Amino acid sequence: MYSADRCLFVDSIRVSRQDGLFLSDKTGPSSFVSSISLKTQKCFVDKNENVCLVSCSLGGQTLGPVKSRRSGGKGGWVLSVSLSREEGYVGDSGEDWGQNGDNNLETVEEVKEKKGSGALNTTKHLWAGAVAAMVSRTFIAPLERLKLEYIVRGEKKSLIELIKWIAASEGLKGFWKGNFLNILRTAPFKAINFYAYDIYRSQLLKLYGNKEATNSEMFLAGAAAGITATLLCLPMDTIRTVMVAPGGEALGGLIGAFRHMIQTEGFFSLYKGLVPSLISMAPSGAVFYGVYDILKSAYLHSPEGRKRILDMKQGGQELNAFEQLELGPVRTLLYGAIAGACSEAATYPFEVVRRHLQMQVRATKLGALATCVKIVQQGGISALYAGLIPSLLQVLPSAAISYLVYEFMKIVLKVEPA
């Protein structure tokens, strides 16, 4: 094992055509040498004893870990460092030239991660959430249709009767009515929601200096994520509700419904029900993400969870994406379903009020509180929970599949922690 002074003898300097910095065992100005600090980061030699890895700094600024090589087995070592305008980046030195102009001096560079990887990681993170929404929404589209029939149309039929009626009147495709628009709405919503939660939770950890998020931090991050996603995605949800409502077929699809709402009620009609949406999504997001992460944290700190993490580390790259899931596929589905059910049950009345607000026209428009009172007067307290059973039947598989696909896609896309 070489020490730092044996890894590199610094007496004089030469400059390569690609701005590489070369230091050899010849004589040279000691004033420059004194400004260069070498510190062994990891020093080793190969079979030919001609490689050493050191850390170098110039004028107090670390240039990063670099490798040095000895030229042709002769005395003296060579340090090749390419200086970049980007701080902390050690670039490729290319073809390097020695004292006599020959290019027999081999250079080995250590390239650090370049700027811009953060944007790429964000894109992959958003894609993971979007794919999760696409898969889960397509899978549970029939249940979503049943829920809307109860909420928007005020359907009085039993669940079995409603299923038979849709099948008879619209065929099998009737259960996926509006699914494409639903995907357009939920894909960006889920992508933003998942990503915003990870960002907010990460920032709270930095703010309070904790290694792991507390329960209150999880709930706070979930609430903020729900509000963020709602503000950005509510217009698409409003348009979809209008299209599914009675008479929505005559509006001519997505563009027609958008044009109709803008022309008849103005731009802000796209934000009908914003207040109850925000009021519902804050606790909904808090419960959804908070419950899942609490369950996940409890498992990972249990003996079984610690053993699983240890086995995963030992398995390394030999494990497939499903095997790399921290909770495993079954437990991920289960915890996602529990989190979704808790969230839906806690905030369902807000959902009912929001849908009714979105259906109102300007002439008979009521506020959120007045709308809630009207619903109770017409149908009692139970009217605030109209469609809860089909909604829970929809939420359980939706939340479970969302979390499974999201965690799976983060592994496949190699998403780094936010």
XYZ file of C-alpha atoms in Angstrom:
418
model
C 0.000 0.000 0.000
C 1.420 3.346 -1.036
C 1.244 6.469 1.048
C 0.268 9.814 -0.465
C 3.833 10.987 -1.019
C 4.706 7.723 -2.805
C 1.533 7.823 -4.895
C 2.521 11.126 -6.451
C 5.831 13.010 -6.609
C 5.144 16.670 -7.392
C 8.008 18.881 -8.510
C 7.133 20.349 -11.890
C 4.189 20.752 -14.221
C 3.290 20.308 -17.851
C -0.006 21.070 -19.574
C -1.675 18.787 -22.093
C -3.397 19.939 -25.274
C -6.751 19.058 -23.633
C -6.055 21.145 -20.513
C -4.855 18.185 -18.485
C -2.526 19.005 -15.606
C 0.601 16.858 -15.459
C 2.949 16.656 -12.519
C 6.207 14.675 -12.732
C 9.376 14.161 -10.749
C 11.372 16.929 -12.491
C 12.285 20.170 -10.872
C 9.788 23.009 -10.963
C 8.469 26.106 -9.182
C 7.855 25.255 -5.542
C 5.340 28.113 -5.156
C 2.838 26.297 -7.355
C 3.533 22.951 -5.747
C 2.757 24.406 -2.335
C -0.740 25.417 -3.533
C -1.641 21.841 -4.387
C -2.856 19.601 -1.591
C -2.916 15.836 -1.996
C -4.881 13.617 0.316
C -5.130 9.884 -0.051
C -8.764 8.855 -0.508
C -8.152 5.246 -1.409
C -4.693 4.168 -2.370
C -4.012 0.902 -4.080
C -1.839 -0.587 -6.795
C -2.624 -3.076 -9.526
C -0.574 -6.103 -10.586
C 1.948 -3.894 -12.345
C 2.077 -1.444 -9.429
C 1.252 1.511 -11.619
C -2.145 2.776 -10.436
C -2.995 4.894 -7.424
C -6.240 6.746 -6.536
C -5.889 10.011 -4.654
C -7.913 13.128 -3.895
C -6.501 16.452 -5.054
C -7.359 20.055 -4.242
C -6.087 23.257 -5.810
C -6.252 26.533 -3.922
C -8.599 25.062 -1.328
C -11.081 23.740 -3.941
C -11.395 19.983 -4.213
C -10.992 18.726 -7.742
C -12.421 15.311 -6.863
C -11.015 11.814 -6.747
C -8.543 11.218 -9.571
C -6.354 8.347 -10.659
C -2.658 8.606 -11.345
C -0.500 6.308 -13.457
C 3.208 5.790 -13.801
C 4.539 6.252 -17.315
C 6.099 3.176 -18.864
C 7.421 1.876 -15.559
C 9.856 4.806 -15.344
C 10.370 6.978 -12.336
C 7.735 9.488 -11.378
C 3.983 9.469 -11.398
C 1.554 11.402 -13.565
C -1.586 13.152 -12.346
C -4.076 14.051 -15.057
C -6.917 16.330 -14.055
C -9.281 18.081 -16.485
C -10.651 21.279 -15.020
C -14.255 22.167 -15.899
C -16.363 25.237 -15.300
C -18.778 23.025 -13.374
C -17.727 22.780 -9.744
C -16.638 19.375 -8.626
C -16.536 17.857 -12.107
C -13.494 15.969 -13.289
C -13.648 15.538 -17.027
C -12.049 13.442 -19.713
C -8.516 14.459 -20.442
C -8.436 12.863 -23.852
C -5.009 12.441 -25.438
C -2.219 13.575 -23.127
C 1.340 14.517 -24.030
C 4.535 14.077 -22.028
C 7.674 16.120 -21.780
C 8.984 15.109 -25.198
C 5.657 15.416 -27.036
C 4.957 11.670 -27.135
C 1.557 10.420 -26.111
C 2.535 7.303 -24.181
C 1.184 8.659 -20.893
C -2.112 6.898 -20.101
C -4.834 8.865 -18.324
C -7.673 7.507 -16.202
C -10.521 9.880 -15.237
C -13.148 9.710 -12.533
C -16.357 11.279 -13.878
C -18.866 12.560 -11.379
C -22.573 12.775 -12.091
C -23.299 15.747 -14.293
C -25.819 18.457 -13.688
C -29.225 17.774 -15.226
C -29.642 14.359 -13.656
C -32.068 15.955 -11.189
C -34.440 16.872 -14.024
C -34.177 13.356 -15.424
C -34.934 11.845 -12.045
C -37.961 14.130 -11.671
C -39.258 13.027 -15.069
C -38.860 9.370 -14.162
C -40.537 9.992 -10.821
C -43.543 11.609 -12.524
C -43.745 8.807 -15.061
C -43.863 6.224 -12.285
C -46.919 7.943 -10.800
C -48.571 8.415 -14.195
C -48.201 4.753 -15.182
C -49.586 3.721 -11.799
C -52.685 5.848 -12.447
C -53.166 4.527 -15.988
C -53.042 0.890 -14.918
C -55.166 1.237 -11.796
C -57.849 3.441 -13.396
C -58.280 1.188 -16.402
C -58.600 -1.806 -14.115
C -61.308 -0.256 -11.902
C -63.120 1.832 -14.544
C -66.376 -0.191 -14.230
C -66.529 0.519 -10.488
C -65.817 4.200 -11.128
C -68.774 4.294 -13.531
C -71.080 2.781 -10.899
C -69.971 5.340 -8.313
C -70.682 8.239 -10.637
C -74.143 6.864 -11.407
C -75.004 6.963 -7.715
C -73.495 10.378 -7.032
C -74.270 12.353 -10.192
C -77.541 10.789 -11.347
C -78.828 9.995 -7.870
C -79.458 6.412 -8.934
C -81.875 4.492 -6.697
C -81.363 1.020 -8.220
C -79.520 -1.656 -6.298
C -75.966 -2.417 -7.361
C -76.942 -5.587 -9.229
C -79.834 -3.836 -11.007
C -77.573 -0.974 -12.046
C -74.980 -3.348 -13.484
C -77.679 -5.137 -15.526
C -79.089 -1.820 -16.767
C -75.698 -0.522 -17.999
C -74.914 -3.840 -19.702
C -78.296 -3.919 -21.435
C -78.370 -0.280 -22.546
C -74.713 0.367 -23.449
C -73.039 -3.008 -23.645
C -69.718 -3.993 -22.100
C -67.973 -0.822 -23.254
C -70.443 1.199 -21.218
C -68.543 0.256 -18.063
C -65.462 2.024 -19.469
C -67.391 5.133 -20.512
C -65.204 8.177 -19.950
C -62.163 6.076 -19.027
C -59.839 7.808 -21.492
C -60.754 11.192 -20.054
C -60.413 9.735 -16.582
C -56.864 8.657 -17.426
C -56.084 12.137 -18.776
C -57.252 13.504 -15.443
C -55.822 10.975 -13.018
C -52.451 10.331 -14.680
C -51.105 13.857 -14.110
C -52.957 14.047 -10.782
C -51.358 10.884 -9.421
C -47.972 11.744 -10.911
C -47.979 15.156 -9.216
C -49.473 13.726 -6.025
C -46.895 10.967 -5.552
C -43.986 13.205 -6.530
C -45.144 16.149 -4.405
C -45.493 13.887 -1.368
C -41.946 12.583 -1.711
C -40.642 16.129 -2.189
C -42.530 17.583 0.784
C -41.549 14.690 3.043
C -37.896 15.035 2.004
C -37.947 18.783 2.692
C -39.539 18.263 6.096
C -36.795 15.778 6.970
C -34.164 18.362 6.042
C -36.021 21.119 7.880
C -36.251 19.251 11.170
C -33.044 17.271 10.762
C -34.671 13.874 11.260
C -33.400 10.635 9.758
C -36.920 9.265 9.397
C -40.209 11.102 8.963
C -42.451 11.285 12.020
C -46.176 10.523 11.792
C -47.049 14.220 11.848
C -44.561 14.940 9.039
C -46.073 12.159 6.928
C -49.592 13.533 7.390
C -48.469 17.107 6.708
C -46.610 16.104 3.531
C -49.627 14.098 2.350
C -51.996 17.021 2.919
C -49.723 19.423 1.026
C -49.377 16.942 -1.845
C -53.160 16.558 -2.119
C -53.664 20.333 -2.244
C -50.929 20.773 -4.868
C -52.338 18.094 -7.172
C -55.906 19.395 -6.785
C -54.998 22.961 -7.755
C -53.279 21.751 -10.919
C -55.746 19.067 -12.035
C -59.258 20.114 -10.935
C -60.356 21.534 -14.358
C -60.033 18.138 -16.063
C -62.046 16.508 -13.303
C -64.815 19.106 -13.687
C -65.024 18.553 -17.456
C -65.227 14.798 -16.981
C -68.078 15.129 -14.472
C -70.051 17.325 -16.898
C -69.525 14.828 -19.729
C -70.776 11.878 -17.671
C -73.798 13.803 -16.338
C -77.185 13.667 -18.153
C -76.944 15.582 -21.441
C -73.156 15.409 -21.457
C -73.189 13.218 -24.564
C -74.482 16.140 -26.632
C -71.505 18.388 -25.829
C -69.211 16.673 -28.323
C -66.492 15.123 -26.184
C -63.653 16.732 -24.282
C -63.123 19.771 -26.511
C -66.868 20.382 -26.839
C -67.445 20.217 -23.100
C -64.508 22.550 -22.461
C -65.760 25.075 -25.025
C -69.313 24.886 -23.680
C -68.235 25.615 -20.105
C -65.988 28.514 -21.085
C -68.632 30.119 -23.316
C -71.587 29.715 -20.980
C -70.061 30.092 -17.509
C -66.568 31.482 -17.956
C -63.091 30.128 -17.243
C -63.517 29.823 -13.490
C -66.373 27.369 -13.994
C -63.588 24.825 -14.479
C -62.818 25.297 -10.783
C -66.288 24.555 -9.501
C -66.071 22.924 -6.121
C -62.508 24.108 -5.505
C -63.029 24.845 -1.804
C -64.580 21.465 -0.893
C -62.009 19.802 -3.149
C -59.168 21.382 -1.213
C -60.889 20.677 2.096
C -61.319 17.025 1.121
C -57.963 16.430 -0.568
C -55.907 17.771 2.324
C -57.131 15.129 4.809
C -57.457 12.560 2.016
C -53.818 12.914 1.034
C -52.746 13.032 4.669
C -54.570 9.790 5.509
C -53.666 8.006 2.253
C -49.915 8.593 2.413
C -49.689 8.755 6.187
C -51.386 5.412 6.828
C -49.353 3.649 4.127
C -46.014 4.990 5.361
C -46.869 4.259 9.008
C -47.681 0.652 8.126
C -44.568 0.434 5.954
C -42.308 1.883 8.642
C -43.720 -0.462 11.281
C -43.015 -3.475 9.081
C -39.490 -2.412 8.093
C -38.575 -1.965 11.767
C -39.951 -5.361 12.722
C -37.636 -8.416 12.855
C -39.277 -9.806 9.726
C -38.810 -6.520 7.883
C -35.169 -6.144 8.886
C -34.511 -9.702 7.769
C -36.140 -9.002 4.403
C -34.010 -5.881 3.834
C -30.882 -7.833 4.735
C -31.813 -10.617 2.305
C -32.441 -8.038 -0.436
C -29.003 -6.486 0.087
C -27.367 -9.889 -0.114
C -29.327 -10.746 -3.279
C -28.117 -7.595 -5.020
C -28.752 -7.275 -8.747
C -29.861 -10.886 -9.056
C -33.331 -9.953 -7.741
C -36.039 -8.909 -10.197
C -38.115 -5.752 -9.737
C -40.869 -7.465 -7.745
C -38.349 -9.089 -5.433
C -36.746 -5.684 -4.826
C -39.992 -4.255 -3.392
C -39.279 -3.429 0.248
C -42.669 -4.720 1.374
C -43.011 -7.440 -1.228
C -45.896 -7.507 -3.763
C -48.600 -8.895 -1.431
C -47.898 -6.567 1.478
C -47.624 -3.567 -0.878
C -51.091 -4.365 -2.254
C -52.513 -4.889 1.235
C -51.112 -1.698 2.761
C -52.158 0.311 -0.289
C -55.720 -1.011 -0.027
C -55.910 -0.209 3.699
C -54.595 3.319 3.123
C -57.078 3.893 0.287
C -60.050 2.627 2.299
C -59.183 4.813 5.296
C -58.759 7.860 3.086
C -62.024 7.319 1.192
C -64.148 6.703 4.268
C -62.761 9.779 6.035
C -63.437 12.224 3.208
C -66.327 10.771 1.194
C -68.948 13.434 2.170
C -66.667 16.125 0.704
C -66.565 14.160 -2.538
C -70.366 14.084 -2.737
C -70.640 17.840 -2.122
C -67.943 18.565 -4.700
C -69.699 16.537 -7.404
C -72.989 18.339 -6.740
C -71.258 21.724 -6.937
C -69.736 20.795 -10.282
C -73.206 19.975 -11.637
C -74.772 23.319 -10.718
C -75.486 26.016 -13.290
C -74.966 29.689 -12.601
C -78.681 30.487 -12.219
C -79.144 28.110 -9.282
C -75.613 28.082 -7.929
C -75.223 27.469 -4.184
C -72.205 27.576 -1.919
C -70.526 24.509 -0.483
C -72.293 24.735 2.903
C -75.705 25.434 1.347
C -75.220 22.521 -1.046
C -74.370 20.232 1.854
C -77.493 21.344 3.752
C -79.646 20.801 0.675
C -78.303 17.255 0.201
C -79.070 16.411 3.835
C -82.557 17.916 3.615
C -83.415 15.918 0.511
C -81.915 12.574 1.491
C -80.762 12.717 5.091
C -77.250 12.185 6.439
C -77.002 8.963 4.470
C -77.153 11.016 1.250
C -73.652 12.284 2.023
C -72.494 8.676 1.750
C -74.437 7.811 -1.414
C -72.362 5.378 -3.452
C -69.860 4.676 -0.651
C -69.995 0.897 -1.097
C -69.211 0.912 -4.851
C -66.713 3.678 -4.136
C -64.903 1.512 -1.583
C -65.029 -1.420 -4.000
C -63.328 0.893 -6.480
C -60.827 2.432 -4.056
C -59.539 -0.808 -2.556
C -58.140 -2.263 -5.809
C -57.289 1.198 -7.159
C -55.139 2.201 -4.190
C -53.569 -1.241 -3.965
C -52.655 -1.378 -7.662
C -51.509 2.254 -7.656
C -48.984 1.666 -4.913
C -47.796 -1.632 -6.356
C -47.273 -0.210 -9.865
C -45.741 2.999 -8.479
C -43.179 1.188 -6.328
C -42.502 -1.248 -9.177
C -41.953 1.534 -11.731
C -39.595 3.395 -9.408
C -37.405 0.297 -9.327
C -37.633 -0.310 -13.082
C -36.878 3.348 -13.922
C -34.210 3.521 -11.177
C -35.751 6.565 -9.527
C -33.520 8.135 -6.907
C -35.029 9.360 -3.596
C -36.452 12.868 -3.849
